[in-house]
């Protein structure tokens, strides 16, 4: 059985038994069950010298016990047929860069000759269209980052092999980040490849000659152009590969707004996820070129090896615990937990109770701040410990300044306070710093407790709302502070006495300024009128 070979852009045929990509690992053949005639044929079974083919083999689910996972699922081309005006799939001579790559390959289906798929004649006029689906709010708003270099590579390779080829590249902006990439662009222009700044509006086809015409504008020369072409090559956006979302749900890792996997920290831990032992690399994080992908693959492999080499996981006990006597059937905490560490156990008769996985729990306390029954607490930061700490640090104020409680998260919030100290910045001595794992742990009644304990003002100091080290804590704290302000008004306490601040860890100057500002504000407000004695 022979069918068009998808790997070779359907420019060649392959058998129903095939190995589509020579460097594939492991180098074994596959059977295309959509075309195989199985027992009506059995030619491959007869031919195989090692009797390796079992035609009755059935798909099976296999459970593999692993200590670490590296996710390298890559990206794929955006479906260009979505953009109707480019007629991909309607006109055979409109192809994508991936399909052109097979033609450019000397070992490919055309032996390196660039042909029009419609008639296999050499293509002499080639138009590249950049940003097909990328940087387009209708489809994918982001820049796919590598398509300019891919088109430049193809255009220069073709021009070097066929200097008489007439090649134009229609672009919005040519982006050549990377070492020596700009020289590549310069070289392409020197070779005579034409660059037209403008996004083409339509590709049409002369029904008689089969020639394509690309309607575009030249934004630099302010004129409309009709570019004739034998072959149009689209540079589609790069999108997450199929199944990325489903796999993210299974593994419990996050995806970003564009559907790619989210790293733990783009600068410092770019191949780690929020889950220990699960690493990501390459195009699964965002489209990138081969050298960067290779670099990330090395990083992920080394991290996985280092993780496994220890042979054991050391996990501290700073985790959440559930008081089963209070836990009701509300289901809030499993949804809130950024680490999927809380599950619900069926207790029968339509009742269930929350259960925390000590291995997955990172001890942020976001569940504590969310639980309406006060049924969860952190082992290392129990409510009574927090109250005792609050009372302790607010018990004495020898300065004339109003006493301020700054409740800081252990990450950016507290580090910003440290940064202000290290930079010898000044803030009022009456500001008392209390550290919590994440501002997401806070509950509204704790703000009232702070006022009750003697604070004239309360600052909640956390990470940026999209930069919380525990994902959602800072956003949740922001909402709680807003709600608490309304309640404070009800209790006759000026809402300006409570404020949330969100900093990056190096913003010590901003913390010092905020503390100064709060102090000035409280002085103007005067003493808290409705203060209840401790
Ligand atoms: Fe800083 Fe969550 S860790 S607010």
Short mmCIF file of C-alpha atoms and ligand atoms in Angstrom, two decimals:
data_model
loop_
_atom_site.label_atom_id
_atom_site.label_comp_id
_atom_site.label_asym_id
_atom_site.label_seq_id
_atom_site.Cartn_x
_atom_site.Cartn_y
_atom_site.Cartn_z
CA UNK A 1 0.00 0.00 0.00
CA UNK A 2 1.29 3.43 -0.84
CA UNK A 3 -0.04 6.74 0.42
CA UNK A 4 1.22 10.36 0.24
CA UNK A 5 3.91 10.95 2.84
CA UNK A 6 2.84 13.74 5.24
CA UNK A 7 6.39 14.13 6.52
CA UNK A 8 7.52 15.05 3.02
CA UNK A 9 4.65 17.50 2.55
CA UNK A 10 2.89 14.83 0.46
CA UNK A 11 5.50 15.31 -2.26
CA UNK A 12 6.46 11.65 -2.11
CA UNK A 13 4.76 8.38 -1.29
CA UNK A 14 5.32 6.05 1.61
CA UNK A 15 4.21 2.52 2.41
CA UNK A 16 1.63 1.56 4.99
CA UNK A 17 4.64 0.18 6.90
CA UNK A 18 6.99 3.09 7.25
CA UNK A 19 9.67 4.93 9.16
CA UNK A 20 8.99 8.53 8.26
CA UNK A 21 12.00 10.24 9.67
CA UNK A 22 15.40 8.53 9.47
CA UNK A 23 16.79 9.93 12.76
CA UNK A 24 13.68 8.86 14.68
CA UNK A 25 14.47 7.09 17.93
CA UNK A 26 14.10 4.20 18.37
CA UNK A 27 14.58 3.47 14.64
CA UNK A 28 11.62 1.13 14.20
CA UNK A 29 8.86 0.92 11.65
CA UNK A 30 5.24 1.80 12.29
CA UNK A 31 2.11 0.52 10.63
CA UNK A 32 -0.44 3.06 9.42
CA UNK A 33 -3.61 1.30 10.48
CA UNK A 34 -5.78 3.65 8.44
CA UNK A 35 -4.47 2.07 5.22
CA UNK A 36 -3.05 -1.32 6.28
CA UNK A 37 -5.05 -4.29 4.98
CA UNK A 38 -3.93 -6.43 7.92
CA UNK A 39 -4.81 -10.11 7.42
CA UNK A 40 -5.98 -9.50 3.86
CA UNK A 41 -2.37 -8.82 2.92
CA UNK A 42 0.21 -9.96 5.54
CA UNK A 43 3.08 -9.26 3.11
CA UNK A 44 5.09 -7.47 5.78
CA UNK A 45 4.69 -10.39 8.21
CA UNK A 46 6.05 -12.73 5.57
CA UNK A 47 8.91 -10.39 4.68
CA UNK A 48 10.14 -9.55 8.18
CA UNK A 49 13.22 -11.73 8.85
CA UNK A 50 12.89 -11.42 12.63
CA UNK A 51 9.12 -12.01 12.89
CA UNK A 52 8.76 -8.65 14.57
CA UNK A 53 5.32 -7.84 13.20
CA UNK A 54 2.18 -8.78 15.09
CA UNK A 55 -0.88 -7.71 13.18
CA UNK A 56 -3.19 -8.51 16.09
CA UNK A 57 -1.37 -6.25 18.50
CA UNK A 58 -3.85 -4.10 20.44
CA UNK A 59 -3.30 -0.68 21.98
CA UNK A 60 -2.68 -0.95 25.69
CA UNK A 61 -2.24 1.42 28.58
CA UNK A 62 1.08 1.03 30.33
CA UNK A 63 1.87 2.39 33.77
CA UNK A 64 5.49 3.41 34.21
CA UNK A 65 6.80 4.26 37.64
CA UNK A 66 9.12 7.26 37.29
CA UNK A 67 10.97 9.58 39.60
CA UNK A 68 10.98 12.60 37.34
CA UNK A 69 9.33 13.87 34.17
CA UNK A 70 10.76 16.13 31.46
CA UNK A 71 8.05 17.61 29.25
CA UNK A 72 9.37 18.40 25.79
CA UNK A 73 6.25 18.31 23.67
CA UNK A 74 7.33 21.16 21.39
CA UNK A 75 5.19 23.36 19.20
CA UNK A 76 3.55 23.06 15.83
CA UNK A 77 2.50 25.31 12.97
CA UNK A 78 -0.71 27.28 13.25
CA UNK A 79 -3.31 25.96 10.80
CA UNK A 80 -2.92 28.46 7.95
CA UNK A 81 -6.19 27.39 6.32
CA UNK A 82 -7.92 29.33 9.12
CA UNK A 83 -6.94 32.50 7.26
CA UNK A 84 -9.27 32.16 4.32
CA UNK A 85 -7.73 34.94 2.22
CA UNK A 86 -4.46 33.01 1.87
CA UNK A 87 -6.16 29.89 0.43
CA UNK A 88 -3.83 27.39 2.04
CA UNK A 89 -5.22 23.93 1.21
CA UNK A 90 -7.22 25.48 -1.69
CA UNK A 91 -4.23 26.32 -3.88
CA UNK A 92 -1.56 23.57 -3.95
CA UNK A 93 1.20 26.10 -4.60
CA UNK A 94 0.56 27.86 -1.30
CA UNK A 95 2.70 25.97 1.19
CA UNK A 96 4.20 26.57 4.63
CA UNK A 97 7.80 26.92 5.74
CA UNK A 98 7.75 23.40 7.18
CA UNK A 99 6.71 22.00 3.81
CA UNK A 100 9.31 24.10 2.02
CA UNK A 101 11.93 22.71 4.42
CA UNK A 102 11.35 19.25 2.94
CA UNK A 103 11.99 20.63 -0.57
CA UNK A 104 15.12 22.49 0.52
CA UNK A 105 16.51 19.26 2.01
CA UNK A 106 18.85 17.62 -0.50
CA UNK A 107 17.71 14.23 0.85
CA UNK A 108 14.06 15.31 0.64
CA UNK A 109 11.38 14.32 -1.83
CA UNK A 110 12.53 16.72 -4.56
CA UNK A 111 16.27 16.31 -3.99
CA UNK A 112 16.63 19.97 -3.10
CA UNK A 113 14.76 21.30 -6.14
CA UNK A 114 12.09 23.89 -5.35
CA UNK A 115 9.00 22.94 -7.30
CA UNK A 116 5.40 23.97 -7.61
CA UNK A 117 3.44 21.08 -6.03
CA UNK A 118 0.64 21.60 -8.59
CA UNK A 119 2.77 20.55 -11.60
CA UNK A 120 6.22 19.64 -10.20
CA UNK A 121 7.79 22.35 -12.37
CA UNK A 122 10.61 24.43 -10.83
CA UNK A 123 9.36 27.49 -8.94
CA UNK A 124 11.17 30.60 -10.14
CA UNK A 125 9.17 33.33 -8.41
CA UNK A 126 8.70 32.77 -4.71
CA UNK A 127 6.89 35.04 -2.26
CA UNK A 128 7.25 34.50 1.48
CA UNK A 129 4.51 35.85 3.75
CA UNK A 130 5.54 36.44 7.36
CA UNK A 131 3.40 36.53 10.49
CA UNK A 132 0.62 34.26 9.23
CA UNK A 133 -1.50 34.14 12.35
CA UNK A 134 1.20 35.73 14.55
CA UNK A 135 1.01 39.30 15.80
CA UNK A 136 -2.59 39.26 14.73
CA UNK A 137 -5.23 39.87 17.40
CA UNK A 138 -7.70 37.75 15.44
CA UNK A 139 -5.53 34.67 15.93
CA UNK A 140 -2.30 34.74 17.95
CA UNK A 141 -1.25 38.10 19.36
CA UNK A 142 2.33 37.07 20.12
CA UNK A 143 5.42 37.07 17.89
CA UNK A 144 6.47 33.47 17.27
CA UNK A 145 10.08 34.66 17.42
CA UNK A 146 11.77 32.27 15.00
CA UNK A 147 9.74 32.56 11.76
CA UNK A 148 11.74 35.51 10.38
CA UNK A 149 14.96 33.54 10.69
CA UNK A 150 13.39 30.42 9.19
CA UNK A 151 12.21 32.36 6.11
CA UNK A 152 15.57 34.14 5.82
CA UNK A 153 17.33 30.78 5.99
CA UNK A 154 15.12 29.28 3.29
CA UNK A 155 15.29 32.36 1.07
CA UNK A 156 19.09 32.54 1.26
CA UNK A 157 19.54 28.81 0.68
CA UNK A 158 17.31 28.95 -2.40
CA UNK A 159 18.96 32.12 -3.70
CA UNK A 160 22.45 30.60 -3.27
CA UNK A 161 21.43 27.46 -5.18
CA UNK A 162 19.35 29.31 -7.81
CA UNK A 163 20.66 32.89 -8.16
CA UNK A 164 18.12 33.64 -10.88
CA UNK A 165 15.19 32.91 -8.50
CA UNK A 166 13.01 35.96 -7.87
CA UNK A 167 12.33 35.97 -4.12
CA UNK A 168 10.27 38.48 -2.14
CA UNK A 169 9.56 38.48 1.57
CA UNK A 170 6.44 40.32 2.80
CA UNK A 171 6.90 41.25 6.44
CA UNK A 172 5.55 43.47 9.22
CA UNK A 173 8.92 43.74 11.00
CA UNK A 174 11.94 41.55 10.46
CA UNK A 175 13.09 40.34 13.87
CA UNK A 176 16.62 39.02 13.90
CA UNK A 177 17.51 38.62 17.56
CA UNK A 178 20.43 36.31 18.12
CA UNK A 179 24.13 36.28 17.46
CA UNK A 180 25.00 37.06 13.83
CA UNK A 181 21.35 36.95 12.80
CA UNK A 182 21.36 40.56 11.64
CA UNK A 183 24.31 39.75 9.34
CA UNK A 184 22.17 37.02 7.88
CA UNK A 185 19.48 39.55 7.08
CA UNK A 186 22.03 41.89 5.51
CA UNK A 187 23.42 39.05 3.45
CA UNK A 188 19.92 38.20 2.18
CA UNK A 189 19.42 41.79 0.98
CA UNK A 190 22.83 41.84 -0.67
CA UNK A 191 21.95 38.64 -2.50
CA UNK A 192 18.98 40.41 -4.09
CA UNK A 193 16.15 39.05 -2.00
CA UNK A 194 13.46 41.73 -1.92
CA UNK A 195 11.77 42.77 1.30
CA UNK A 196 8.33 44.35 1.17
CA UNK A 197 6.98 45.88 4.36
CA UNK A 198 3.30 45.07 4.51
CA UNK A 199 0.86 42.33 5.43
CA UNK A 200 -0.66 40.82 2.24
CA UNK A 201 -4.43 41.02 2.05
CA UNK A 202 -5.19 38.23 -0.40
CA UNK A 203 -3.68 35.49 -2.57
CA UNK A 204 -5.52 34.87 -5.83
CA UNK A 205 -4.88 32.33 -8.58
CA UNK A 206 -5.19 32.69 -12.32
CA UNK A 207 -7.37 29.71 -13.27
CA UNK A 208 -5.70 29.45 -16.72
CA UNK A 209 -2.01 29.64 -15.85
CA UNK A 210 -2.27 28.54 -12.23
CA UNK A 211 -0.04 31.50 -11.34
CA UNK A 212 -0.55 33.07 -7.96
CA UNK A 213 -0.88 36.80 -7.28
CA UNK A 214 -0.21 38.23 -3.82
CA UNK A 215 -2.00 41.52 -3.13
CA UNK A 216 -0.06 43.58 -0.66
CA UNK A 217 1.01 47.07 0.16
CA UNK A 218 4.50 48.49 0.38
CA UNK A 219 4.16 50.58 3.50
CA UNK A 220 7.57 52.20 2.98
CA UNK A 221 6.84 53.38 -0.56
CA UNK A 222 3.11 53.94 0.04
CA UNK A 223 1.92 51.88 -2.88
CA UNK A 224 -0.16 48.81 -3.54
CA UNK A 225 1.53 45.83 -5.17
CA UNK A 226 0.49 42.70 -6.97
CA UNK A 227 3.30 40.18 -6.67
CA UNK A 228 3.22 37.31 -9.14
CA UNK A 229 4.38 33.99 -7.74
CA UNK A 230 4.91 30.38 -8.72
CA UNK A 231 5.06 29.45 -5.10
CA UNK A 232 3.85 31.26 -1.98
CA UNK A 233 5.43 30.23 1.30
CA UNK A 234 3.57 31.07 4.49
CA UNK A 235 5.39 31.55 7.79
CA UNK A 236 2.66 30.44 10.21
CA UNK A 237 2.60 31.24 13.89
CA UNK A 238 4.01 28.56 16.15
CA UNK A 239 1.41 27.22 18.54
CA UNK A 240 1.51 24.71 21.43
CA UNK A 241 1.43 21.18 20.12
CA UNK A 242 -1.78 19.19 20.21
CA UNK A 243 -2.63 17.83 23.63
CA UNK A 244 -0.58 20.44 25.53
CA UNK A 245 -3.58 21.56 27.58
CA UNK A 246 -4.72 18.04 28.43
CA UNK A 247 -1.22 17.05 29.51
CA UNK A 248 -0.97 20.19 31.67
CA UNK A 249 -4.18 19.18 33.43
CA UNK A 250 -2.91 15.66 34.01
CA UNK A 251 0.46 16.81 35.37
CA UNK A 252 -0.91 19.82 37.25
CA UNK A 253 1.40 22.34 35.60
CA UNK A 254 0.27 25.77 34.50
CA UNK A 255 -0.10 27.14 31.03
CA UNK A 256 0.22 30.78 30.09
CA UNK A 257 -2.22 33.01 28.22
CA UNK A 258 -0.91 31.72 24.88
CA UNK A 259 -1.28 28.06 25.87
CA UNK A 260 2.42 27.26 26.44
CA UNK A 261 3.76 25.72 29.65
CA UNK A 262 4.68 28.17 32.34
CA UNK A 263 8.10 27.99 33.91
CA UNK A 264 8.61 28.42 37.65
CA UNK A 265 10.66 31.56 37.13
CA UNK A 266 11.57 32.78 33.65
CA UNK A 267 14.90 34.24 34.76
CA UNK A 268 16.12 32.00 37.55
CA UNK A 269 14.43 28.62 37.07
CA UNK A 270 13.45 28.57 33.40
CA UNK A 271 13.18 24.78 33.04
CA UNK A 272 11.46 24.08 36.34
CA UNK A 273 7.76 23.99 37.03
CA UNK A 274 6.02 24.67 40.30
CA UNK A 275 5.98 20.90 40.84
CA UNK A 276 9.21 19.35 42.03
CA UNK A 277 10.50 16.68 39.71
CA UNK A 278 8.64 17.93 36.64
CA UNK A 279 10.79 19.88 34.18
CA UNK A 280 10.01 21.54 30.86
CA UNK A 281 12.17 22.61 27.97
CA UNK A 282 12.20 23.90 24.42
CA UNK A 283 9.18 24.83 22.36
CA UNK A 284 6.84 23.58 25.01
CA UNK A 285 7.61 26.82 26.88
CA UNK A 286 7.61 29.10 23.83
CA UNK A 287 8.80 28.82 20.21
CA UNK A 288 12.57 28.98 20.09
CA UNK A 289 15.45 28.06 17.84
CA UNK A 290 17.53 24.89 17.97
CA UNK A 291 20.48 26.26 20.02
CA UNK A 292 18.20 27.63 22.75
CA UNK A 293 16.15 24.45 22.74
CA UNK A 294 19.29 22.38 23.11
CA UNK A 295 20.47 24.59 25.97
CA UNK A 296 17.18 24.17 27.78
CA UNK A 297 17.16 20.43 27.15
CA UNK A 298 20.58 20.19 28.81
CA UNK A 299 19.33 22.22 31.74
CA UNK A 300 16.19 20.09 32.19
CA UNK A 301 18.19 16.86 31.91
CA UNK A 302 20.76 17.97 34.46
CA UNK A 303 18.07 19.11 36.86
CA UNK A 304 16.18 15.83 36.51
CA UNK A 305 19.41 13.86 37.04
CA UNK A 306 20.30 15.92 40.09
CA UNK A 307 16.82 15.41 41.49
CA UNK A 308 16.98 11.64 40.96
CA UNK A 309 20.57 11.21 42.10
CA UNK A 310 19.68 12.05 45.66
CA UNK A 311 17.55 8.91 45.74
CA UNK A 312 15.14 10.49 48.18
CA UNK A 313 13.07 13.62 48.56
CA UNK A 314 13.57 15.79 51.59
CA UNK A 315 10.30 17.53 52.26
CA UNK A 316 9.81 19.83 55.20
CA UNK A 317 6.69 19.62 57.22
CA UNK A 318 5.58 23.16 56.55
CA UNK A 319 2.30 21.98 55.15
CA UNK A 320 -1.40 22.51 55.68
CA UNK A 321 -3.49 20.29 57.94
CA UNK A 322 -7.24 19.90 57.92
CA UNK A 323 -9.32 19.78 61.05
CA UNK A 324 -11.85 17.15 60.02
CA UNK A 325 -14.27 18.25 62.75
CA UNK A 326 -14.79 21.59 61.04
CA UNK A 327 -14.36 20.62 57.39
CA UNK A 328 -17.69 20.96 55.57
CA UNK A 329 -18.71 20.07 52.05
CA UNK A 330 -17.74 23.38 50.46
CA UNK A 331 -15.10 22.31 47.88
CA UNK A 332 -13.30 25.69 48.01
CA UNK A 333 -9.84 24.52 49.00
CA UNK A 334 -9.20 21.95 46.21
CA UNK A 335 -10.03 24.62 43.67
CA UNK A 336 -7.94 27.27 45.38
CA UNK A 337 -4.77 25.27 46.00
CA UNK A 338 -2.20 26.28 43.38
CA UNK A 339 -0.44 22.91 43.72
CA UNK A 340 -3.45 20.60 43.45
CA UNK A 341 -2.39 19.29 46.86
CA UNK A 342 -5.91 19.06 48.25
CA UNK A 343 -8.37 16.38 47.25
CA UNK A 344 -11.80 15.49 48.53
CA UNK A 345 -12.42 12.16 50.21
CA UNK A 346 -15.85 10.66 49.99
CA UNK A 347 -17.25 10.14 53.47
CA UNK A 348 -20.51 8.63 52.23
CA UNK A 349 -24.04 9.99 52.34
CA UNK A 350 -23.06 12.89 50.08
CA UNK A 351 -20.42 14.10 52.51
CA UNK A 352 -16.76 14.55 51.78
CA UNK A 353 -13.77 15.96 53.54
CA UNK A 354 -10.61 17.61 52.31
CA UNK A 355 -7.27 15.79 52.43
CA UNK A 356 -3.85 17.39 51.98
CA UNK A 357 -0.95 15.66 50.25
CA UNK A 358 2.14 16.48 52.33
CA UNK A 359 4.29 15.82 49.30
CA UNK A 360 2.54 18.31 47.05
CA UNK A 361 1.69 21.00 49.61
CA UNK A 362 4.13 23.92 49.51
CA UNK A 363 2.87 25.52 52.69
CA UNK A 364 1.71 28.81 51.20
CA UNK A 365 -1.48 29.04 53.24
CA UNK A 366 -3.72 30.19 50.38
CA UNK A 367 -6.18 27.45 51.41
CA UNK A 368 -6.12 28.75 55.01
CA UNK A 369 -7.13 32.21 53.84
CA UNK A 370 -9.93 30.76 51.73
CA UNK A 371 -11.52 28.20 54.06
CA UNK A 372 -14.85 29.60 55.29
CA UNK A 373 -14.91 27.13 58.22
CA UNK A 374 -11.42 27.88 59.57
CA UNK A 375 -10.82 24.17 59.16
CA UNK A 376 -7.30 24.48 57.73
CA UNK A 377 -4.12 25.70 59.33
CA UNK A 378 -0.45 25.58 58.52
CA UNK A 379 1.69 23.49 60.84
CA UNK A 380 4.25 26.27 61.07
CA UNK A 381 1.93 29.25 61.09
CA UNK A 382 -1.16 28.51 63.13
CA UNK A 383 -3.72 31.28 63.71
CA UNK A 384 -2.88 31.45 67.42
CA UNK A 385 0.84 31.76 66.59
CA UNK A 386 0.09 34.59 64.18
CA UNK A 387 -2.07 36.35 66.78
CA UNK A 388 0.62 35.92 69.44
CA UNK A 389 3.24 37.30 67.06
CA UNK A 390 1.01 40.24 66.19
CA UNK A 391 0.34 41.03 69.85
CA UNK A 392 4.01 40.69 70.67
CA UNK A 393 5.34 43.08 68.06
CA UNK A 394 2.58 45.63 68.63
CA UNK A 395 2.86 45.57 72.42
CA UNK A 396 5.44 48.33 72.64
CA UNK A 397 5.75 51.65 70.85
CA UNK A 398 8.30 54.04 72.24
CA UNK A 399 8.19 56.43 69.31
CA UNK A 400 5.66 59.19 68.89
CA UNK A 401 4.79 57.93 65.44
CA UNK A 402 1.61 55.91 64.83
CA UNK A 403 2.15 52.17 65.17
CA UNK A 404 1.93 50.36 61.83
CA UNK A 405 1.82 46.63 61.28
CA UNK A 406 3.41 45.61 57.96
CA UNK A 407 2.31 42.04 57.20
CA UNK A 408 4.81 40.88 54.58
CA UNK A 409 4.92 37.73 52.50
CA UNK A 410 8.10 35.70 52.91
CA UNK A 411 9.09 36.29 49.30
CA UNK A 412 9.02 39.70 47.57
CA UNK A 413 7.28 41.49 50.46
CA UNK A 414 9.80 40.65 53.16
CA UNK A 415 12.76 40.85 50.77
CA UNK A 416 11.71 44.36 49.76
CA UNK A 417 11.83 45.30 53.46
CA UNK A 418 15.29 43.73 53.68
CA UNK A 419 16.40 45.57 50.55
CA UNK A 420 15.40 48.89 52.06
CA UNK A 421 17.49 48.06 55.13
CA UNK A 422 20.50 46.97 53.09
CA UNK A 423 20.32 50.18 51.07
CA UNK A 424 20.26 52.13 54.38
CA UNK A 425 16.89 53.66 53.56
CA UNK A 426 14.86 55.16 56.32
CA UNK A 427 11.31 54.43 57.31
CA UNK A 428 9.53 55.19 60.61
CA UNK A 429 10.64 53.06 63.55
CA UNK A 430 6.99 52.51 64.43
CA UNK A 431 6.56 50.20 61.42
CA UNK A 432 6.54 46.63 62.72
CA UNK A 433 7.22 43.87 60.27
CA UNK A 434 5.46 40.54 60.53
CA UNK A 435 6.32 37.75 58.11
CA UNK A 436 3.76 35.29 56.72
CA UNK A 437 4.38 32.61 54.08
CA UNK A 438 2.24 34.42 51.50
CA UNK A 439 -0.30 37.21 51.82
CA UNK A 440 -2.86 34.72 50.52
CA UNK A 441 -2.97 33.20 54.02
CA UNK A 442 -4.56 36.29 55.55
CA UNK A 443 -8.14 36.36 56.67
CA UNK A 444 -10.23 39.48 57.07
CA UNK A 445 -10.66 39.10 60.83
CA UNK A 446 -6.88 39.29 61.22
CA UNK A 447 -6.88 42.91 60.07
CA UNK A 448 -9.38 43.68 62.82
CA UNK A 449 -7.21 41.77 65.29
CA UNK A 450 -4.26 43.95 64.32
CA UNK A 451 -6.22 47.12 65.11
CA UNK A 452 -7.39 45.50 68.32
CA UNK A 453 -3.77 44.73 69.21
CA UNK A 454 -2.83 48.40 68.91
CA UNK A 455 -2.00 49.06 65.27
CA UNK A 456 -3.04 52.45 63.95
CA UNK A 457 -2.56 51.23 60.41
CA UNK A 458 -1.96 47.95 58.59
CA UNK A 459 0.13 47.48 55.47
CA UNK A 460 -0.20 44.20 53.59
CA UNK A 461 2.99 43.80 51.59
CA UNK A 462 3.10 41.09 48.94
CA UNK A 463 4.45 40.26 45.54
CA UNK A 464 3.08 41.79 42.37
CA UNK A 465 -0.35 40.36 41.69
CA UNK A 466 0.97 38.38 38.71
CA UNK A 467 4.24 37.55 40.46
CA UNK A 468 3.15 35.84 43.67
CA UNK A 469 5.50 32.93 44.37
CA UNK A 470 2.44 30.88 45.16
CA UNK A 471 0.56 31.91 42.04
CA UNK A 472 -2.65 33.43 43.32
CA UNK A 473 -1.94 34.52 46.91
CA UNK A 474 -1.30 38.16 46.19
CA UNK A 475 -4.42 38.49 44.04
CA UNK A 476 -6.53 36.90 46.75
CA UNK A 477 -5.04 39.17 49.40
CA UNK A 478 -5.82 42.20 47.23
CA UNK A 479 -9.48 41.23 47.09
CA UNK A 480 -9.62 40.56 50.82
CA UNK A 481 -8.09 43.94 51.59
CA UNK A 482 -10.71 45.62 49.38
CA UNK A 483 -13.49 43.78 51.17
CA UNK A 484 -11.98 44.49 54.59
CA UNK A 485 -11.90 48.21 53.82
CA UNK A 486 -15.68 48.15 53.38
CA UNK A 487 -16.08 46.29 56.65
CA UNK A 488 -13.74 48.67 58.47
CA UNK A 489 -16.01 51.54 57.48
CA UNK A 490 -18.89 49.64 59.08
CA UNK A 491 -16.90 49.39 62.30
CA UNK A 492 -16.16 53.10 62.20
CA UNK A 493 -12.50 52.58 61.30
CA UNK A 494 -11.26 54.71 58.39
CA UNK A 495 -10.58 52.38 55.46
CA UNK A 496 -7.37 54.34 54.66
CA UNK A 497 -5.81 52.68 57.70
CA UNK A 498 -5.52 49.46 55.73
CA UNK A 499 -3.58 49.28 52.45
CA UNK A 500 -2.16 46.59 50.20
CA UNK A 501 1.22 47.12 48.53
CA UNK A 502 2.72 44.90 45.87
CA UNK A 503 6.43 45.04 45.20
CA UNK A 504 9.18 43.23 43.42
CA UNK A 505 11.81 42.03 45.89
CA UNK A 506 14.34 44.72 44.94
CA UNK A 507 11.92 47.56 45.52
CA UNK A 508 13.17 48.49 48.97
CA UNK A 509 12.86 52.18 48.08
CA UNK A 510 9.17 51.70 47.30
CA UNK A 511 8.61 49.96 50.63
CA UNK A 512 10.34 52.80 52.49
CA UNK A 513 8.24 55.37 50.60
CA UNK A 514 5.03 53.44 51.27
CA UNK A 515 5.83 53.17 54.99
CA UNK A 516 6.54 56.89 55.14
CA UNK A 517 3.36 57.67 53.27
CA UNK A 518 1.27 55.47 55.60
CA UNK A 519 2.81 57.11 58.62
CA UNK A 520 1.98 60.60 57.29
CA UNK A 521 -1.53 59.49 56.41
CA UNK A 522 -2.15 58.08 59.88
CA UNK A 523 -0.84 61.21 61.54
CA UNK A 524 -3.42 63.20 59.61
CA UNK A 525 -6.18 60.76 60.55
CA UNK A 526 -5.25 60.99 64.22
CA UNK A 527 -5.67 58.26 66.80
CA UNK A 528 -7.92 55.37 66.02
CA UNK A 529 -11.22 56.32 67.64
CA UNK A 530 -12.96 53.02 68.02
CA UNK A 531 -9.98 51.15 69.29
CA UNK A 532 -10.88 48.34 71.61
CA UNK A 533 -8.30 47.79 74.29
CA UNK A 534 -6.16 44.67 74.01
FE1 LIG B 1 4.43 37.05 47.96
FE2 LIG B 1 2.39 35.31 47.71
S1 LIG B 1 4.47 34.92 47.99
S2 LIG B 1 2.33 37.44 47.97
#
